[in-house]
Amino acid sequence: MKKALLFILLATFILSGCSNKETVAKRPQRQPLPLTIVAKVNDVSISKKSFDKKMKAARDNSLKSGQMPDPENILEVLIDEELIAQAAVKKSKLSSEEKAAQKYALGQQMKRSLIEKIKKKATVTSKEVVDYLGDKKSPNEIHLLQIVLNEEKSAQEVANSLLRGGDFDALAKEYSIDQQYDLGVVKRGELDSAVEAAAFQLKPGEISQVVSTGFGYYIVKRVPLSEEFIMEKLRNAKEEKIWQEQMNKLRNKAEIVINQNFFG
């Protein structure tokens, strides 16, 4: 599970709009800029070199997560970092020379302070956990484990082992052709239709029969969602929302221009 602090540090990679009209950020302008610049924030340039460096780091991280980064989201991260750095400089009482030399250090300090404030503000109640669970007979998301095999005969043999009390984790590690046997929390619409139909009929702790798909033969197990997991998920969502609201306030006071040669 991701810790709340880590979630906030990474949240700007997946920016979402807020429903609160007062905190919706105005759209940046899109204009031609020199090819060495990807964007400007209050006339301060964000270089193509900085963008490429951030993009490479995100791509390297995607090898672990399996999700390719969106270039526009990476640009949004750089814009937010510049907005925070500029706000920190404006607030600082240092001399002009010291501000220039320590601009991004001041920005990181402000970012850490903002994160701590958000963590204290984003509290979750027991009622919110109950409301989130909703109708337990028809959940919208479940925690799922899987075993995937190429042949139906092999899949049935593993299923029989499970019926005899075999350990799901051990059998998955030994036989599954997909070593990512713990899918984590999945929502309706994210799985193969046949696997989804079988998975969402299960009660917590139950294991499905063999499910035939065009990708192989699946056996899935539903794992109970813990209250701790749900509370952390709701807390993370609140933290992301508050973070985005703060960024939108900065954006609404800024003049942001994105190079349409890169981001048309």
mmCIF file of C-alpha atoms in Angstrom:
data_model
loop_
_atom_site.group_PDB
_atom_site.id
_atom_site.type_symbol
_atom_site.label_atom_id
_atom_site.label_comp_id
_atom_site.label_asym_id
_atom_site.label_seq_id
_atom_site.Cartn_x
_atom_site.Cartn_y
_atom_site.Cartn_z
ATOM 1 C CA MET A 1 0.000 0.000 0.000
ATOM 2 C CA LYS A 2 1.191 3.479 -0.768
ATOM 3 C CA LYS A 3 1.784 5.681 2.206
ATOM 4 C CA ALA A 4 -0.089 8.984 2.292
ATOM 5 C CA LEU A 5 3.059 11.095 2.071
ATOM 6 C CA LEU A 6 4.342 9.184 -0.940
ATOM 7 C CA PHE A 7 0.950 9.491 -2.609
ATOM 8 C CA ILE A 8 1.031 13.272 -2.352
ATOM 9 C CA LEU A 9 4.535 13.455 -3.758
ATOM 10 C CA LEU A 10 3.421 11.424 -6.770
ATOM 11 C CA ALA A 11 -0.133 12.698 -7.073
ATOM 12 C CA THR A 12 0.688 15.450 -9.519
ATOM 13 C CA PHE A 13 1.660 12.792 -12.087
ATOM 14 C CA ILE A 14 -2.032 12.006 -12.427
ATOM 15 C CA LEU A 15 -3.794 15.348 -12.213
ATOM 16 C CA SER A 16 -7.566 15.353 -12.014
ATOM 17 C CA GLY A 17 -10.030 18.206 -12.196
ATOM 18 C CA CYS A 18 -11.870 19.381 -9.111
ATOM 19 C CA SER A 19 -15.656 19.630 -9.029
ATOM 20 C CA ASN A 20 -15.518 22.813 -6.932
ATOM 21 C CA LYS A 21 -15.906 25.687 -9.393
ATOM 22 C CA GLU A 22 -13.945 28.052 -7.133
ATOM 23 C CA THR A 23 -10.834 25.911 -7.393
ATOM 24 C CA VAL A 24 -10.904 24.946 -11.068
ATOM 25 C CA ALA A 25 -7.714 26.254 -12.681
ATOM 26 C CA LYS A 26 -7.879 28.436 -15.756
ATOM 27 C CA ARG A 27 -6.523 26.846 -18.914
ATOM 28 C CA PRO A 28 -2.942 27.721 -19.897
ATOM 29 C CA GLN A 29 -2.391 29.503 -23.178
ATOM 30 C CA ARG A 30 -0.886 27.482 -26.022
ATOM 31 C CA GLN A 31 1.475 29.440 -28.226
ATOM 32 C CA PRO A 32 4.581 28.798 -30.355
ATOM 33 C CA LEU A 33 7.754 29.065 -28.260
ATOM 34 C CA PRO A 34 11.409 28.301 -29.040
ATOM 35 C CA LEU A 35 12.100 24.572 -29.318
ATOM 36 C CA THR A 36 14.373 24.741 -26.275
ATOM 37 C CA ILE A 37 11.391 25.713 -24.092
ATOM 38 C CA VAL A 38 8.319 23.598 -23.286
ATOM 39 C CA ALA A 39 6.441 26.189 -21.224
ATOM 40 C CA LYS A 40 6.629 29.520 -19.408
ATOM 41 C CA VAL A 41 5.307 30.292 -15.937
ATOM 42 C CA ASN A 42 5.083 34.037 -15.306
ATOM 43 C CA ASP A 43 7.767 34.520 -17.995
ATOM 44 C CA VAL A 44 10.066 31.948 -16.357
ATOM 45 C CA SER A 45 10.996 29.277 -18.893
ATOM 46 C CA ILE A 46 10.784 25.526 -18.332
ATOM 47 C CA SER A 47 13.450 24.054 -20.583
ATOM 48 C CA LYS A 48 13.094 21.097 -22.910
ATOM 49 C CA LYS A 49 16.131 19.658 -21.126
ATOM 50 C CA SER A 50 14.321 19.725 -17.757
ATOM 51 C CA PHE A 51 11.261 18.144 -19.335
ATOM 52 C CA ASP A 52 13.304 15.361 -20.960
ATOM 53 C CA LYS A 53 15.026 14.614 -17.643
ATOM 54 C CA LYS A 54 11.698 14.378 -15.781
ATOM 55 C CA MET A 55 10.192 12.294 -18.578
ATOM 56 C CA LYS A 56 13.096 9.829 -18.483
ATOM 57 C CA ALA A 57 12.726 9.409 -14.719
ATOM 58 C CA ALA A 58 9.008 8.756 -15.157
ATOM 59 C CA ARG A 59 9.648 6.219 -17.916
ATOM 60 C CA ASP A 60 12.209 4.421 -15.747
ATOM 61 C CA ASN A 61 9.661 4.261 -12.946
ATOM 62 C CA SER A 62 7.010 2.965 -15.366
ATOM 63 C CA LEU A 63 9.088 -0.168 -15.908
ATOM 64 C CA LYS A 64 8.215 -1.073 -12.325
ATOM 65 C CA SER A 65 4.592 0.118 -12.326
ATOM 66 C CA GLY A 66 3.687 -0.983 -15.863
ATOM 67 C CA GLN A 67 2.026 2.372 -16.610
ATOM 68 C CA MET A 68 3.567 4.622 -19.234
ATOM 69 C CA PRO A 69 3.728 8.316 -18.241
ATOM 70 C CA ASP A 70 1.636 10.910 -20.042
ATOM 71 C CA PRO A 71 3.914 13.732 -21.346
ATOM 72 C CA GLU A 72 1.314 16.403 -20.550
ATOM 73 C CA ASN A 73 1.057 15.150 -16.961
ATOM 74 C CA ILE A 74 4.833 15.364 -16.650
ATOM 75 C CA LEU A 75 4.675 18.944 -17.897
ATOM 76 C CA GLU A 76 2.008 19.677 -15.274
ATOM 77 C CA VAL A 77 4.406 18.424 -12.586
ATOM 78 C CA LEU A 78 7.109 20.819 -13.782
ATOM 79 C CA ILE A 79 4.640 23.707 -13.896
ATOM 80 C CA ASP A 80 3.490 22.977 -10.338
ATOM 81 C CA GLU A 81 7.086 22.810 -9.118
ATOM 82 C CA GLU A 82 7.807 26.189 -10.704
ATOM 83 C CA LEU A 83 4.638 27.715 -9.237
ATOM 84 C CA ILE A 84 5.584 26.498 -5.740
ATOM 85 C CA ALA A 85 9.160 27.773 -6.124
ATOM 86 C CA GLN A 86 7.926 31.203 -7.202
ATOM 87 C CA ALA A 87 5.443 31.350 -4.313
ATOM 88 C CA ALA A 88 8.190 30.390 -1.874
ATOM 89 C CA VAL A 89 10.508 33.100 -3.189
ATOM 90 C CA LYS A 90 7.745 35.702 -2.909
ATOM 91 C CA LYS A 91 7.077 34.702 0.701
ATOM 92 C CA SER A 92 10.740 34.543 1.731
ATOM 93 C CA LYS A 93 12.440 37.416 3.580
ATOM 94 C CA LEU A 94 15.852 36.638 2.109
ATOM 95 C CA SER A 95 17.736 39.134 -0.035
ATOM 96 C CA SER A 96 17.188 39.120 -3.806
ATOM 97 C CA GLU A 97 20.524 37.377 -4.383
ATOM 98 C CA GLU A 98 19.793 34.727 -1.760
ATOM 99 C CA LYS A 99 16.325 34.148 -3.210
ATOM 100 C CA ALA A 100 17.754 33.601 -6.677
ATOM 101 C CA ALA A 101 20.370 31.169 -5.387
ATOM 102 C CA GLN A 102 17.975 29.218 -3.181
ATOM 103 C CA LYS A 103 14.796 29.365 -5.267
ATOM 104 C CA TYR A 104 14.201 25.648 -5.681
ATOM 105 C CA ALA A 105 15.395 24.782 -2.168
ATOM 106 C CA LEU A 106 12.795 27.240 -0.877
ATOM 107 C CA GLY A 107 10.245 25.596 -3.160
ATOM 108 C CA GLN A 108 10.987 22.134 -1.778
ATOM 109 C CA GLN A 109 10.718 23.472 1.754
ATOM 110 C CA MET A 110 7.318 25.000 0.987
ATOM 111 C CA LYS A 111 6.197 21.767 -0.669
ATOM 112 C CA ARG A 112 7.092 19.736 2.423
ATOM 113 C CA SER A 113 5.262 22.225 4.636
ATOM 114 C CA LEU A 114 2.183 22.051 2.403
ATOM 115 C CA ILE A 115 2.237 18.255 2.477
ATOM 116 C CA GLU A 116 2.316 18.224 6.275
ATOM 117 C CA LYS A 117 -0.650 20.615 6.450
ATOM 118 C CA ILE A 118 -2.617 18.507 3.968
ATOM 119 C CA LYS A 119 -1.904 15.319 5.932
ATOM 120 C CA LYS A 120 -3.359 16.901 9.065
ATOM 121 C CA LYS A 121 -6.416 18.181 7.209
ATOM 122 C CA ALA A 122 -7.275 14.983 5.297
ATOM 123 C CA THR A 123 -8.994 12.981 8.027
ATOM 124 C CA VAL A 124 -11.349 10.045 7.428
ATOM 125 C CA THR A 125 -14.300 9.030 9.627
ATOM 126 C CA SER A 126 -15.724 5.568 10.266
ATOM 127 C CA LYS A 127 -18.962 6.675 8.579
ATOM 128 C CA GLU A 128 -17.039 7.489 5.396
ATOM 129 C CA VAL A 129 -15.580 3.975 5.418
ATOM 130 C CA VAL A 130 -19.069 2.467 5.771
ATOM 131 C CA ASP A 131 -20.446 4.710 3.016
ATOM 132 C CA TYR A 132 -17.549 3.753 0.744
ATOM 133 C CA LEU A 133 -18.229 0.055 1.148
ATOM 134 C CA GLY A 134 -21.820 0.647 0.089
ATOM 135 C CA ASP A 135 -23.743 -2.447 -0.928
ATOM 136 C CA LYS A 136 -21.517 -5.342 0.128
ATOM 137 C CA LYS A 137 -23.598 -7.723 -2.031
ATOM 138 C CA SER A 138 -22.693 -5.776 -5.162
ATOM 139 C CA PRO A 139 -19.274 -4.117 -4.657
ATOM 140 C CA ASN A 140 -17.783 -1.802 -7.244
ATOM 141 C CA GLU A 141 -14.231 -2.909 -6.496
ATOM 142 C CA ILE A 142 -12.567 -5.920 -4.915
ATOM 143 C CA HIS A 143 -9.088 -7.124 -3.984
ATOM 144 C CA LEU A 144 -8.167 -10.005 -6.273
ATOM 145 C CA LEU A 145 -5.477 -12.674 -6.638
ATOM 146 C CA GLN A 146 -5.047 -14.674 -9.848
ATOM 147 C CA ILE A 147 -3.456 -17.790 -11.300
ATOM 148 C CA VAL A 148 -3.126 -17.857 -15.095
ATOM 149 C CA LEU A 149 -2.214 -20.927 -17.160
ATOM 150 C CA ASN A 150 -1.959 -21.688 -20.864
ATOM 151 C CA GLU A 151 -3.654 -25.100 -20.810
ATOM 152 C CA GLU A 152 -7.082 -26.024 -19.468
ATOM 153 C CA LYS A 153 -5.830 -29.375 -18.139
ATOM 154 C CA SER A 154 -3.107 -27.706 -16.079
ATOM 155 C CA ALA A 155 -5.551 -25.103 -14.819
ATOM 156 C CA GLN A 156 -7.987 -27.802 -13.696
ATOM 157 C CA GLU A 157 -5.194 -29.646 -11.881
ATOM 158 C CA VAL A 158 -4.323 -26.458 -9.966
ATOM 159 C CA ALA A 159 -8.018 -25.878 -9.233
ATOM 160 C CA ASN A 160 -8.258 -29.402 -7.821
ATOM 161 C CA SER A 161 -5.200 -28.729 -5.634
ATOM 162 C CA LEU A 162 -6.938 -25.639 -4.284
ATOM 163 C CA LEU A 163 -10.076 -27.663 -3.533
ATOM 164 C CA ARG A 164 -7.899 -30.023 -1.508
ATOM 165 C CA GLY A 165 -6.686 -27.088 0.581
ATOM 166 C CA GLY A 166 -3.651 -26.024 -1.427
ATOM 167 C CA ASP A 167 -2.135 -22.610 -0.708
ATOM 168 C CA PHE A 168 -3.192 -20.098 -3.368
ATOM 169 C CA ASP A 169 -0.069 -17.935 -3.079
ATOM 170 C CA ALA A 170 2.285 -20.907 -3.310
ATOM 171 C CA LEU A 171 0.469 -22.416 -6.305
ATOM 172 C CA ALA A 172 0.393 -19.031 -8.070
ATOM 173 C CA LYS A 173 4.132 -18.593 -7.647
ATOM 174 C CA GLU A 174 4.797 -22.125 -8.885
ATOM 175 C CA TYR A 175 2.416 -22.419 -11.837
ATOM 176 C CA SER A 176 1.049 -19.041 -12.963
ATOM 177 C CA ILE A 177 2.412 -17.722 -16.262
ATOM 178 C CA ASP A 178 1.687 -14.196 -14.987
ATOM 179 C CA GLN A 179 3.882 -13.591 -11.947
ATOM 180 C CA GLN A 180 1.793 -10.581 -10.924
ATOM 181 C CA TYR A 181 -0.619 -12.835 -9.079
ATOM 182 C CA ASP A 182 -1.797 -10.105 -6.685
ATOM 183 C CA LEU A 183 -3.862 -7.712 -8.817
ATOM 184 C CA GLY A 184 -4.585 -5.445 -5.881
ATOM 185 C CA VAL A 185 -7.932 -3.645 -5.938
ATOM 186 C CA VAL A 186 -9.739 -3.848 -9.277
ATOM 187 C CA LYS A 187 -12.907 -2.118 -10.426
ATOM 188 C CA ARG A 188 -15.709 -3.278 -12.651
ATOM 189 C CA GLY A 189 -14.731 -2.845 -16.293
ATOM 190 C CA GLU A 190 -11.004 -3.368 -15.714
ATOM 191 C CA LEU A 191 -10.935 -7.142 -16.251
ATOM 192 C CA ASP A 192 -11.755 -9.553 -19.042
ATOM 193 C CA SER A 193 -15.556 -9.868 -19.027
ATOM 194 C CA ALA A 194 -15.524 -13.586 -18.179
ATOM 195 C CA VAL A 195 -13.027 -13.102 -15.348
ATOM 196 C CA GLU A 196 -14.984 -10.126 -14.033
ATOM 197 C CA ALA A 197 -18.244 -12.078 -14.012
ATOM 198 C CA ALA A 198 -16.620 -14.848 -11.977
ATOM 199 C CA ALA A 199 -14.659 -12.547 -9.660
ATOM 200 C CA PHE A 200 -17.494 -10.244 -8.619
ATOM 201 C CA GLN A 201 -19.717 -13.192 -7.719
ATOM 202 C CA LEU A 202 -17.217 -14.368 -5.121
ATOM 203 C CA LYS A 203 -17.492 -13.644 -1.436
ATOM 204 C CA PRO A 204 -14.320 -12.567 0.427
ATOM 205 C CA GLY A 205 -12.037 -15.593 0.768
ATOM 206 C CA GLU A 206 -13.720 -17.603 -2.021
ATOM 207 C CA ILE A 207 -11.926 -19.024 -5.076
ATOM 208 C CA SER A 208 -13.436 -19.291 -8.555
ATOM 209 C CA GLN A 209 -13.573 -22.282 -10.836
ATOM 210 C CA VAL A 210 -11.386 -22.254 -13.968
ATOM 211 C CA VAL A 211 -12.369 -19.363 -16.267
ATOM 212 C CA SER A 212 -11.573 -19.682 -19.977
ATOM 213 C CA THR A 213 -10.528 -16.497 -21.838
ATOM 214 C CA GLY A 214 -8.696 -15.587 -25.013
ATOM 215 C CA PHE A 215 -5.619 -14.892 -22.871
ATOM 216 C CA GLY A 216 -5.501 -18.188 -20.996
ATOM 217 C CA TYR A 217 -7.222 -20.022 -18.160
ATOM 218 C CA TYR A 218 -7.795 -18.062 -14.963
ATOM 219 C CA ILE A 219 -8.434 -18.972 -11.353
ATOM 220 C CA VAL A 220 -9.146 -15.967 -9.119
ATOM 221 C CA LYS A 221 -9.492 -15.487 -5.386
ATOM 222 C CA ARG A 222 -11.235 -12.575 -3.708
ATOM 223 C CA VAL A 223 -9.357 -11.138 -0.726
ATOM 224 C CA PRO A 224 -11.206 -9.143 1.977
ATOM 225 C CA LEU A 225 -10.667 -5.389 1.902
ATOM 226 C CA SER A 226 -9.349 -4.280 5.269
ATOM 227 C CA GLU A 227 -10.678 -1.178 7.022
ATOM 228 C CA GLU A 228 -7.104 0.108 7.152
ATOM 229 C CA PHE A 229 -6.817 -0.174 3.358
ATOM 230 C CA ILE A 230 -10.101 1.668 2.791
ATOM 231 C CA MET A 231 -9.208 4.437 5.232
ATOM 232 C CA GLU A 232 -5.856 4.947 3.516
ATOM 233 C CA LYS A 233 -7.503 4.994 0.083
ATOM 234 C CA LEU A 234 -10.029 7.638 1.192
ATOM 235 C CA ARG A 235 -7.311 9.649 2.920
ATOM 236 C CA ASN A 236 -5.168 9.583 -0.212
ATOM 237 C CA ALA A 237 -8.093 10.785 -2.318
ATOM 238 C CA LYS A 238 -8.689 13.698 0.073
ATOM 239 C CA GLU A 239 -5.001 14.583 0.066
ATOM 240 C CA GLU A 240 -4.920 14.620 -3.724
ATOM 241 C CA LYS A 241 -8.021 16.814 -3.905
ATOM 242 C CA ILE A 242 -6.671 19.352 -1.392
ATOM 243 C CA TRP A 243 -3.298 19.356 -3.163
ATOM 244 C CA GLN A 244 -4.946 20.063 -6.506
ATOM 245 C CA GLU A 245 -7.051 22.841 -5.016
ATOM 246 C CA GLN A 246 -3.886 24.512 -3.717
ATOM 247 C CA MET A 247 -2.204 24.175 -7.115
ATOM 248 C CA ASN A 248 -5.263 25.596 -8.854
ATOM 249 C CA LYS A 249 -5.145 28.679 -6.621
ATOM 250 C CA LEU A 250 -1.541 29.269 -7.689
ATOM 251 C CA ARG A 251 -2.418 28.670 -11.339
ATOM 252 C CA ASN A 252 -5.258 31.174 -11.265
ATOM 253 C CA LYS A 253 -2.817 33.891 -10.193
ATOM 254 C CA ALA A 254 -0.225 32.962 -12.830
ATOM 255 C CA GLU A 255 0.309 33.429 -16.555
ATOM 256 C CA ILE A 256 1.142 30.018 -18.010
ATOM 257 C CA VAL A 257 2.057 29.458 -21.650
ATOM 258 C CA ILE A 258 2.603 25.979 -23.101
ATOM 259 C CA ASN A 259 4.630 25.474 -26.274
ATOM 260 C CA GLN A 260 2.115 24.320 -28.868
ATOM 261 C CA ASN A 261 4.968 22.933 -30.979
ATOM 262 C CA PHE A 262 5.193 20.115 -28.403
ATOM 263 C CA PHE A 263 1.703 20.115 -26.937
ATOM 264 C CA GLY A 264 -0.733 21.152 -29.642
#
